[in-house]
Short mmCIF file of N, CA and C in Angstrom, two decimals:
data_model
loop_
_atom_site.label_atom_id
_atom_site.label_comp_id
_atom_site.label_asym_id
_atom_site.label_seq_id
_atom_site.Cartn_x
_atom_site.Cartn_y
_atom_site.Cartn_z
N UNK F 1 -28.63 143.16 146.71
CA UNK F 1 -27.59 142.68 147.61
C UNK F 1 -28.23 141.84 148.71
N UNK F 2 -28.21 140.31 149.06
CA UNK F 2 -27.98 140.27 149.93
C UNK F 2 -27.74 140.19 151.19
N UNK F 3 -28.53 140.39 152.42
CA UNK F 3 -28.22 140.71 153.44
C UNK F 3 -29.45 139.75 154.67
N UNK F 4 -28.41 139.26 156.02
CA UNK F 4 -28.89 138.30 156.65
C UNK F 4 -28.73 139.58 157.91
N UNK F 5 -29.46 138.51 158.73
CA UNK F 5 -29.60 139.92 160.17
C UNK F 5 -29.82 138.92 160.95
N UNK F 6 -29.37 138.99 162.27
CA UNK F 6 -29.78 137.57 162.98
C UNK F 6 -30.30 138.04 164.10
N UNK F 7 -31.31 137.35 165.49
CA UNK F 7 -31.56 137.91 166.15
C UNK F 7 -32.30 136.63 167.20
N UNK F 8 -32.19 137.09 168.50
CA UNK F 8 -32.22 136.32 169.66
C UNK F 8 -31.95 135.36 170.21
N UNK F 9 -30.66 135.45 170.19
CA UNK F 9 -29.93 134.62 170.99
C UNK F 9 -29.98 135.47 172.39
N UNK F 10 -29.81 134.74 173.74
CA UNK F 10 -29.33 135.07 175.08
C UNK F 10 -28.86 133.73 175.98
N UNK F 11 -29.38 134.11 177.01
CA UNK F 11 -28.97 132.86 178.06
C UNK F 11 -30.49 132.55 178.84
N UNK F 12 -30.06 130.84 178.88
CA UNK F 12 -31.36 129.93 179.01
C UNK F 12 -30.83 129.43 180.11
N UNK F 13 -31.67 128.87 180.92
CA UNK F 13 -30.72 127.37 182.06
C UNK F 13 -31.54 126.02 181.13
N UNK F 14 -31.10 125.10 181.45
CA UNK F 14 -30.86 124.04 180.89
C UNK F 14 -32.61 123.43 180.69
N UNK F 15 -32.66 122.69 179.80
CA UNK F 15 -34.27 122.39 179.86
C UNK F 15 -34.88 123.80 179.03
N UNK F 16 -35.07 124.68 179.04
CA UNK F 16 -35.47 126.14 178.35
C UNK F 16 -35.60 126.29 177.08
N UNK F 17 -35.77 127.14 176.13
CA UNK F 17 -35.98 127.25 175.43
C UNK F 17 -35.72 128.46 174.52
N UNK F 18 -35.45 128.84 173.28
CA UNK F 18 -34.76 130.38 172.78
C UNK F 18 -35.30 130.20 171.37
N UNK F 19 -35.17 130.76 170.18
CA UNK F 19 -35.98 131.28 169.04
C UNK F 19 -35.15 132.20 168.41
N UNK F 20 -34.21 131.43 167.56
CA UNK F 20 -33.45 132.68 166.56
C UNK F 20 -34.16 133.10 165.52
N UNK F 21 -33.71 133.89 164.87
CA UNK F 21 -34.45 134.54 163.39
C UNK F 21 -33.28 135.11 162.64
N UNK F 22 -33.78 134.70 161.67
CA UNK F 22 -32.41 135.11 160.40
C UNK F 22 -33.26 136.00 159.39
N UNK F 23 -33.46 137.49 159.39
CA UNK F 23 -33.98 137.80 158.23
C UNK F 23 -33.03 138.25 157.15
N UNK F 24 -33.78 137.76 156.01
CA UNK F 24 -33.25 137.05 154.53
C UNK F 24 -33.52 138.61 153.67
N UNK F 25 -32.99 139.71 152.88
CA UNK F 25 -33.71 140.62 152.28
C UNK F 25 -32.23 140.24 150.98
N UNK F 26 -33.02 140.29 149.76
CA UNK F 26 -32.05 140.18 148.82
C UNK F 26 -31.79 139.39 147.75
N UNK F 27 -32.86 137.67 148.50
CA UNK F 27 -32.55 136.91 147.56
C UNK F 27 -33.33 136.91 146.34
N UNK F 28 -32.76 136.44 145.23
CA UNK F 28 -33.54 136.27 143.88
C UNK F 28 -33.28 135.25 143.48
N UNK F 29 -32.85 133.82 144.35
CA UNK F 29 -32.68 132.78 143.39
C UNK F 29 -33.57 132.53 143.86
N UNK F 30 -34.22 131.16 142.56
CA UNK F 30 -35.36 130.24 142.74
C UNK F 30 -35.27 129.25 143.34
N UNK F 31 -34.79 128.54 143.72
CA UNK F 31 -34.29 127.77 144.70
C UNK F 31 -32.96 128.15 145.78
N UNK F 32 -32.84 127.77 146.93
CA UNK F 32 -31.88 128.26 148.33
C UNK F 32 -31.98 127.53 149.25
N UNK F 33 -30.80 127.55 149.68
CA UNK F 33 -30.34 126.86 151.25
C UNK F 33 -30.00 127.90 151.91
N UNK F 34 -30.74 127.96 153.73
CA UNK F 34 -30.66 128.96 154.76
C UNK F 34 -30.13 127.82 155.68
N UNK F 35 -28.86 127.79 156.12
CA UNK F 35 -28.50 127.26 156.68
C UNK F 35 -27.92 127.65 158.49
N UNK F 36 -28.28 127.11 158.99
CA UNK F 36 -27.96 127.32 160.90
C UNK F 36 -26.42 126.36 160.72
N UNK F 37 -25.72 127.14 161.68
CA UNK F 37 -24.30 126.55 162.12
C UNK F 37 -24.38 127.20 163.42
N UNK F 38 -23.35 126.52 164.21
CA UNK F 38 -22.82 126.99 165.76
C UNK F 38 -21.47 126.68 165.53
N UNK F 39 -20.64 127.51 166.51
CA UNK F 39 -19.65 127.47 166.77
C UNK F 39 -18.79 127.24 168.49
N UNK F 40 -18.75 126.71 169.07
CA UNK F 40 -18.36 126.78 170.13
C UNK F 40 -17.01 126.88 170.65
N UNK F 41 -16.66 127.54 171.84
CA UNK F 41 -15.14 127.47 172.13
C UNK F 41 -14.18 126.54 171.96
N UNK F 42 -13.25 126.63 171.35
CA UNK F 42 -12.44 125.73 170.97
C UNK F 42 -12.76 124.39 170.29
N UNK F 43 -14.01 125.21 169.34
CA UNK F 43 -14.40 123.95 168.48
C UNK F 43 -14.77 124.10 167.26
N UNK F 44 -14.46 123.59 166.38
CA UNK F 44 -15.01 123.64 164.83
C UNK F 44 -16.28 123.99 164.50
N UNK F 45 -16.66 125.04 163.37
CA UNK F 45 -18.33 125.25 163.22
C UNK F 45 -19.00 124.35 162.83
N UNK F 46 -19.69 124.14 163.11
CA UNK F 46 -20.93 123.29 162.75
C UNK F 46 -22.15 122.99 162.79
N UNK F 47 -22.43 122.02 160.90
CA UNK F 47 -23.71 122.41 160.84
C UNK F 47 -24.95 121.99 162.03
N UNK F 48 -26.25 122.94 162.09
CA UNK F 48 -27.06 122.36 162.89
C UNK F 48 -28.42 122.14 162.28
N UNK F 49 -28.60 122.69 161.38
CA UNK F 49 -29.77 122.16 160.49
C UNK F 49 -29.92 123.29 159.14
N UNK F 50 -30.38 122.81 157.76
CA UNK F 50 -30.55 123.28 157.15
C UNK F 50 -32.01 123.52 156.62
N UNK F 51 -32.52 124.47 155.90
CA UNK F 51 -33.99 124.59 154.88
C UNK F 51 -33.38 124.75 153.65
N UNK F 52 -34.72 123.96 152.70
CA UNK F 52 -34.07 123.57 151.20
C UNK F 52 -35.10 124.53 150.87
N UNK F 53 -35.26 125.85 150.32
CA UNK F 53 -36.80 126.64 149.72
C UNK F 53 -36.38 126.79 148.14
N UNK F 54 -38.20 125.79 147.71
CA UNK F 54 -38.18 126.04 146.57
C UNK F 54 -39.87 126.18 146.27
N UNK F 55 -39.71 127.72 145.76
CA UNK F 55 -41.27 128.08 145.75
C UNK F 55 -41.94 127.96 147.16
N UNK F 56 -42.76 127.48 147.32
CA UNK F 56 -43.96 127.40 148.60
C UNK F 56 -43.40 126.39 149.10
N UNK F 57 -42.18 125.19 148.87
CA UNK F 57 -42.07 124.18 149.70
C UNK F 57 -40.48 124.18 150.04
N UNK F 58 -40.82 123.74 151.51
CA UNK F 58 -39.43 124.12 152.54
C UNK F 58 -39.24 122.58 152.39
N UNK F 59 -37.72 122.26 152.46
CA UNK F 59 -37.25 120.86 153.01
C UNK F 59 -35.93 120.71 154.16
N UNK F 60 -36.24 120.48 155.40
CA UNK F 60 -35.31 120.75 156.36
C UNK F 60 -34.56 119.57 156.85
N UNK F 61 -32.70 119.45 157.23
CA UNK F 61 -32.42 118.47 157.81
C UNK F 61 -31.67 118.88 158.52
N UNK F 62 -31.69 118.00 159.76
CA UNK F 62 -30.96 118.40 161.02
C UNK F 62 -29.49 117.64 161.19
N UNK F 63 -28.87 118.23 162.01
CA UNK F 63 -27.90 117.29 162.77
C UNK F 63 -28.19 116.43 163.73
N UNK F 64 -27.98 115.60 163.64
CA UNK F 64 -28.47 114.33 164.87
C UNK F 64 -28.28 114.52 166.51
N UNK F 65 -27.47 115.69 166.91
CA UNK F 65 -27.91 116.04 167.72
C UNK F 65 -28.69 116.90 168.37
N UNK F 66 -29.72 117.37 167.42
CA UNK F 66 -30.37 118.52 167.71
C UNK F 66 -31.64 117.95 166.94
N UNK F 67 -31.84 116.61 166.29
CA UNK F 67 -33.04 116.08 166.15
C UNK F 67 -33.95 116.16 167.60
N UNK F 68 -35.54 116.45 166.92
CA UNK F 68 -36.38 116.25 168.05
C UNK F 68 -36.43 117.37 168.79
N UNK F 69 -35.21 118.16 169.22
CA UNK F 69 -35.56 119.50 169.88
C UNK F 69 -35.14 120.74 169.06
N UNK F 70 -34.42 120.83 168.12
CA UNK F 70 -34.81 121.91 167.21
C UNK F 70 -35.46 121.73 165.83
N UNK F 71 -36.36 123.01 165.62
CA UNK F 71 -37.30 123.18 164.59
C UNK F 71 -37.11 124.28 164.14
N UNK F 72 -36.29 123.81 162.74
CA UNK F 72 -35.99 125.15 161.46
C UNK F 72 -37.48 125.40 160.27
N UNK F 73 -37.76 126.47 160.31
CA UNK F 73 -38.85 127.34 159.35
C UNK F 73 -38.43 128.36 158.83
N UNK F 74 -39.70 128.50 157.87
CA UNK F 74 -39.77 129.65 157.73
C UNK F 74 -41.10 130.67 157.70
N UNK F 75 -41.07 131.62 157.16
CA UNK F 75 -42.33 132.82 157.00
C UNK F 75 -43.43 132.69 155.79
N UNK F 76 -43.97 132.58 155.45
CA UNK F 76 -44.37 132.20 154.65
C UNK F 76 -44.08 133.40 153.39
N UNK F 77 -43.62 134.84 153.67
CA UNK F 77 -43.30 135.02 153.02
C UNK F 77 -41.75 134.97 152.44
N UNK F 78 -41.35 134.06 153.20
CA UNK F 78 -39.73 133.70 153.10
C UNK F 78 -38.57 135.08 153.16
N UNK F 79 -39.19 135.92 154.45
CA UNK F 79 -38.29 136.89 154.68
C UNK F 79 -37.43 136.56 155.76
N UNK F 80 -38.06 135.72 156.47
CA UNK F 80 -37.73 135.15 157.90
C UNK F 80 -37.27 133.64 157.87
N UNK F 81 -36.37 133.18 158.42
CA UNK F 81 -35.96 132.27 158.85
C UNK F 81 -35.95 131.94 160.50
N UNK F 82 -36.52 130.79 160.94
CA UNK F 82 -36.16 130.92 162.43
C UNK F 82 -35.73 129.42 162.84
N UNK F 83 -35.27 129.13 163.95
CA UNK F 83 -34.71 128.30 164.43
C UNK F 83 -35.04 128.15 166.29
N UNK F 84 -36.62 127.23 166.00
CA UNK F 84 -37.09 126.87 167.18
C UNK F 84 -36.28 126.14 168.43
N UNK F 85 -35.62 126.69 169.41
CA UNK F 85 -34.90 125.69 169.48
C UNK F 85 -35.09 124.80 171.41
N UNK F 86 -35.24 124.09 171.68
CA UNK F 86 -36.28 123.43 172.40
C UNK F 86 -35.22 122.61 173.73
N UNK F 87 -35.65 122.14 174.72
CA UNK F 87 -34.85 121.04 175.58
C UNK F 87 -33.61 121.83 175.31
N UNK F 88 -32.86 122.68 175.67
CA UNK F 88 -31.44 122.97 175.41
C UNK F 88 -30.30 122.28 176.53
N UNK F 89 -29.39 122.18 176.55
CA UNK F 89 -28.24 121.49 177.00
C UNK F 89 -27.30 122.63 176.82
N UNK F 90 -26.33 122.22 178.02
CA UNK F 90 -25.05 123.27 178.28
C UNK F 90 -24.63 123.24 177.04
N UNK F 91 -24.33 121.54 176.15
CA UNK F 91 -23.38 121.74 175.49
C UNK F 91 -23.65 122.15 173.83
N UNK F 92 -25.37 123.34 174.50
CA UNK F 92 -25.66 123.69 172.92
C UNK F 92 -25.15 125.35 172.95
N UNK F 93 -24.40 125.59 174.14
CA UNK F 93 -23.60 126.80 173.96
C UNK F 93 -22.62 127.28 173.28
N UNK F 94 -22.84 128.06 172.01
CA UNK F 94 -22.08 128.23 171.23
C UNK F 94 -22.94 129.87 170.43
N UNK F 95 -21.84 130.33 169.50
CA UNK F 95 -22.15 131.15 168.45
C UNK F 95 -23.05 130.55 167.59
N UNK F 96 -23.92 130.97 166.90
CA UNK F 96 -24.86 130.67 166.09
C UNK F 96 -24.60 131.81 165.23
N UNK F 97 -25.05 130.73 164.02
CA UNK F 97 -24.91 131.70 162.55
C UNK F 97 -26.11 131.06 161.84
N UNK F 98 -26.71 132.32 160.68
CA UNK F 98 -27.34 131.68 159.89
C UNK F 98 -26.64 132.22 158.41
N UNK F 99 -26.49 131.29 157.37
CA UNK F 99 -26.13 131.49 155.86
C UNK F 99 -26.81 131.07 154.45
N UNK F 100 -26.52 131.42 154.06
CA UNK F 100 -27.15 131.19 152.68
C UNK F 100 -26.61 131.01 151.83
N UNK F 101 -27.10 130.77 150.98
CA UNK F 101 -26.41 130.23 148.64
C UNK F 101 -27.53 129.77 148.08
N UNK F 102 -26.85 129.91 147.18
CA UNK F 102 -28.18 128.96 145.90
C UNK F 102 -28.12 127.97 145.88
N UNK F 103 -29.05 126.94 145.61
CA UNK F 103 -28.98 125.73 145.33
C UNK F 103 -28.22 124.96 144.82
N UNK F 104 -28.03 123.55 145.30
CA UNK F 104 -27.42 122.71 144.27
C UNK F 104 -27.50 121.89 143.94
N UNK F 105 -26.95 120.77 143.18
CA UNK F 105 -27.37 119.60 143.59
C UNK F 105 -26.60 118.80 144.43
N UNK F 106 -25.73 119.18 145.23
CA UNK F 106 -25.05 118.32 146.19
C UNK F 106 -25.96 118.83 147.87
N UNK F 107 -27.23 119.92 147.23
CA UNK F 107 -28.32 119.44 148.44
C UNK F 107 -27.47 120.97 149.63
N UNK F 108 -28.39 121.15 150.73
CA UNK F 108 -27.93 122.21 151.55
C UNK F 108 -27.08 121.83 152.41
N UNK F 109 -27.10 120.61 152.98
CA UNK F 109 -26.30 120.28 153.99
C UNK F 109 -25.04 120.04 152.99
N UNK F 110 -24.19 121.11 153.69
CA UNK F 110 -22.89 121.49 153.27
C UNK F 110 -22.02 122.27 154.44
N UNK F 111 -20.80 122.00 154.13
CA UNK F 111 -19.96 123.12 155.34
C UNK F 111 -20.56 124.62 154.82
N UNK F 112 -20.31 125.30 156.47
CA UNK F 112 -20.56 126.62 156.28
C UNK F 112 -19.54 127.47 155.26
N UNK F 113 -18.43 126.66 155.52
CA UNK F 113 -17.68 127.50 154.39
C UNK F 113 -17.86 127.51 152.70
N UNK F 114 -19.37 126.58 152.01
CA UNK F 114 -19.51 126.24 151.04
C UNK F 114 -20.69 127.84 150.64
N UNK F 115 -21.10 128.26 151.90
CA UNK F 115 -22.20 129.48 151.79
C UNK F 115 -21.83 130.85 151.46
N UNK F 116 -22.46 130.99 150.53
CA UNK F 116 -22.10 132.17 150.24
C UNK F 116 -22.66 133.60 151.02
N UNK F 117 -23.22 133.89 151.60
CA UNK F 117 -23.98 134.87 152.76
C UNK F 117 -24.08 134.47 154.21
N UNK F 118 -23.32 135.42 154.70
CA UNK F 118 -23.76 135.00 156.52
C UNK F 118 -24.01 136.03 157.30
N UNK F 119 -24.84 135.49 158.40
CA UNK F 119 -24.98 136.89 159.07
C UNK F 119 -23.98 137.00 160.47
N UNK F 120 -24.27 137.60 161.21
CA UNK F 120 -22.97 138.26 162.31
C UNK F 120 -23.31 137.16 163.79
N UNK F 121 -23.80 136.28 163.33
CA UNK F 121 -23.58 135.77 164.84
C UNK F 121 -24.04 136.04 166.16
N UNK F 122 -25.03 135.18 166.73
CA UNK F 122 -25.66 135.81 167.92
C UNK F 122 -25.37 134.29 168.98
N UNK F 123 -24.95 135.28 170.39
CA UNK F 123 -24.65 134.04 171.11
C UNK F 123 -25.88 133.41 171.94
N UNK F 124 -25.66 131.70 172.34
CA UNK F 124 -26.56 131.39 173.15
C UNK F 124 -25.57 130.92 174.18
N UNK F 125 -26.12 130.66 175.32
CA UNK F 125 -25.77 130.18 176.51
C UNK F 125 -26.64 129.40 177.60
N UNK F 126 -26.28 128.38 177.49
CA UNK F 126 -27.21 127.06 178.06
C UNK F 126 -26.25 127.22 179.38
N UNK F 127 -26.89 127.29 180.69
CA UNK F 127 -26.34 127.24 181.66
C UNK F 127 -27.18 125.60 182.74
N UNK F 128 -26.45 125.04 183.40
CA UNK F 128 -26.44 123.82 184.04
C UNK F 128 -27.15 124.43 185.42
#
Protein backbone atom coordinates (compact mmCIF):
# COMPACT_ATOMS: atom_id res chain seq x y z
CA UNK A 1 0.00 0.00 0.00
CA UNK A 2 1.06 3.14 -0.63
CA UNK A 3 1.53 5.73 1.74
CA UNK A 4 2.93 9.56 1.64
CA UNK A 5 3.64 11.44 5.03
CA UNK A 6 4.53 14.98 4.71
CA UNK A 7 6.49 17.08 6.96
CA UNK A 8 7.76 20.70 7.70
CA UNK A 9 5.97 23.13 6.82
CA UNK A 10 5.67 26.35 9.43
CA UNK A 11 6.01 30.06 9.26
CA UNK A 12 8.99 31.99 7.65
CA UNK A 13 9.13 35.99 7.20
CA UNK A 14 9.79 36.81 3.83
CA UNK A 15 13.35 36.24 2.26
CA UNK A 16 13.67 32.75 4.61
CA UNK A 17 13.68 29.67 3.92
CA UNK A 18 11.66 26.02 4.87
CA UNK A 19 12.33 22.23 3.62
CA UNK A 20 9.37 19.90 3.11
CA UNK A 21 9.70 16.10 2.95
CA UNK A 22 7.32 13.72 1.52
CA UNK A 23 8.15 10.19 2.66
CA UNK A 24 7.24 7.69 -0.11
CA UNK A 25 6.80 3.83 1.59
CA UNK A 26 4.95 1.53 -0.89
CA UNK A 27 5.94 2.18 -4.23
CA UNK A 28 6.69 -0.68 -6.73
CA UNK A 29 6.46 0.97 -9.95
CA UNK A 30 9.51 1.32 -12.12
CA UNK A 31 9.12 4.46 -13.15
CA UNK A 32 7.00 7.62 -10.96
CA UNK A 33 6.02 11.05 -10.61
CA UNK A 34 6.26 12.74 -6.89
CA UNK A 35 4.65 15.62 -7.42
CA UNK A 36 4.50 19.16 -5.06
CA UNK A 37 1.18 21.24 -5.39
CA UNK A 38 -0.02 24.26 -3.13
CA UNK A 39 -3.12 25.40 -2.50
CA UNK A 40 -3.93 28.77 -1.32
CA UNK A 41 -7.03 30.63 0.04
CA UNK A 42 -9.45 31.11 -2.33
CA UNK A 43 -7.43 29.67 -4.98
CA UNK A 44 -7.11 26.74 -7.23
CA UNK A 45 -4.31 23.93 -6.46
CA UNK A 46 -1.44 24.13 -8.06
CA UNK A 47 1.27 22.53 -9.56
CA UNK A 48 4.74 23.64 -8.10
CA UNK A 49 7.21 21.28 -9.33
CA UNK A 50 7.45 17.79 -10.20
CA UNK A 51 10.36 14.60 -10.05
CA UNK A 52 10.29 12.11 -12.95
CA UNK A 53 12.24 8.74 -10.98
CA UNK A 54 13.41 6.23 -13.10
CA UNK A 55 15.97 3.88 -11.56
CA UNK A 56 18.99 6.10 -10.23
CA UNK A 57 17.86 9.09 -12.44
CA UNK A 58 15.55 11.93 -11.17
CA UNK A 59 14.08 14.48 -13.81
CA UNK A 60 12.51 17.65 -12.21
CA UNK A 61 10.25 20.59 -13.58
CA UNK A 62 9.13 23.54 -11.98
CA UNK A 63 6.51 26.13 -12.22
CA UNK A 64 7.82 29.35 -13.40
CA UNK A 65 7.21 30.87 -10.46
CA UNK A 66 9.14 29.07 -8.17
CA UNK A 67 12.08 28.62 -10.77
CA UNK A 68 15.49 29.48 -9.21
CA UNK A 69 14.24 29.38 -5.59
CA UNK A 70 12.81 26.02 -5.21
CA UNK A 71 14.75 22.73 -5.38
CA UNK A 72 12.81 19.33 -5.67
CA UNK A 73 15.00 15.89 -4.76
CA UNK A 74 15.31 13.14 -3.68
CA UNK A 75 17.14 10.36 -1.22
CA UNK A 76 19.05 8.40 -2.84
CA UNK A 77 17.31 5.72 -1.56
CA UNK A 78 14.08 7.16 -2.98
CA UNK A 79 12.21 6.98 0.38
CA UNK A 80 12.29 10.68 0.70
CA UNK A 81 11.19 13.33 -1.31
CA UNK A 82 11.97 16.97 -0.38
CA UNK A 83 11.23 20.30 -1.55
CA UNK A 84 14.09 22.89 -0.92
CA UNK A 85 12.38 25.82 -0.82
CA UNK A 86 14.43 29.19 -0.87
CA UNK A 87 13.77 33.35 -1.20
CA UNK A 88 10.06 32.78 -0.07
CA UNK A 89 7.35 35.48 -0.73
CA UNK A 90 4.02 36.14 1.11
CA UNK A 91 2.42 34.99 -1.89
CA UNK A 92 4.04 31.41 -1.50
CA UNK A 93 1.53 30.95 1.42
CA UNK A 94 -0.47 28.22 0.89
CA UNK A 95 -1.21 24.34 1.72
CA UNK A 96 1.31 22.17 0.29
CA UNK A 97 0.84 18.70 -0.86
CA UNK A 98 2.97 16.08 -2.12
CA UNK A 99 1.45 13.09 -4.67
CA UNK A 100 2.22 10.46 -6.61
CA UNK A 101 1.31 7.80 -9.75
CA UNK A 102 3.03 5.92 -12.14
CA UNK A 103 4.37 7.05 -15.03
CA UNK A 104 3.31 8.10 -18.26
CA UNK A 105 3.79 9.23 -21.19
CA UNK A 106 2.01 12.48 -21.02
CA UNK A 107 5.20 13.13 -18.49
CA UNK A 108 4.58 14.25 -14.51
CA UNK A 109 3.58 17.59 -14.89
CA UNK A 110 -0.06 16.97 -14.67
CA UNK A 111 -3.03 18.32 -12.47
CA UNK A 112 -3.03 17.09 -9.01
CA UNK A 113 -6.19 15.59 -9.67
CA UNK A 114 -4.47 13.18 -12.39
CA UNK A 115 -2.38 11.56 -9.03
CA UNK A 116 -3.13 8.85 -7.71
CA UNK A 117 -1.57 9.11 -3.88
CA UNK A 118 -1.47 12.17 -1.68
CA UNK A 119 -0.39 13.02 1.44
CA UNK A 120 -2.33 15.30 4.17
CA UNK A 121 -1.02 18.61 3.62
CA UNK A 122 1.29 20.74 5.61
CA UNK A 123 0.93 24.50 5.86
CA UNK A 124 3.49 27.27 5.04
CA UNK A 125 3.25 30.83 5.85
CA UNK A 126 5.39 33.52 4.33
CA UNK A 127 4.84 36.53 6.41
CA UNK A 128 5.81 40.32 4.95
Amino acid sequence: QVQLVESGGGSVQAGGSLRLACAVSGITYSRYCVGWFRQAPGKEREGVATLDRYGSISITHYADFVKGRFTVSQDNAGSTVYLQMNSLKPEDTAIYYCAARSYDYGGCWSAYGTYTYSAQGTQVTVSS
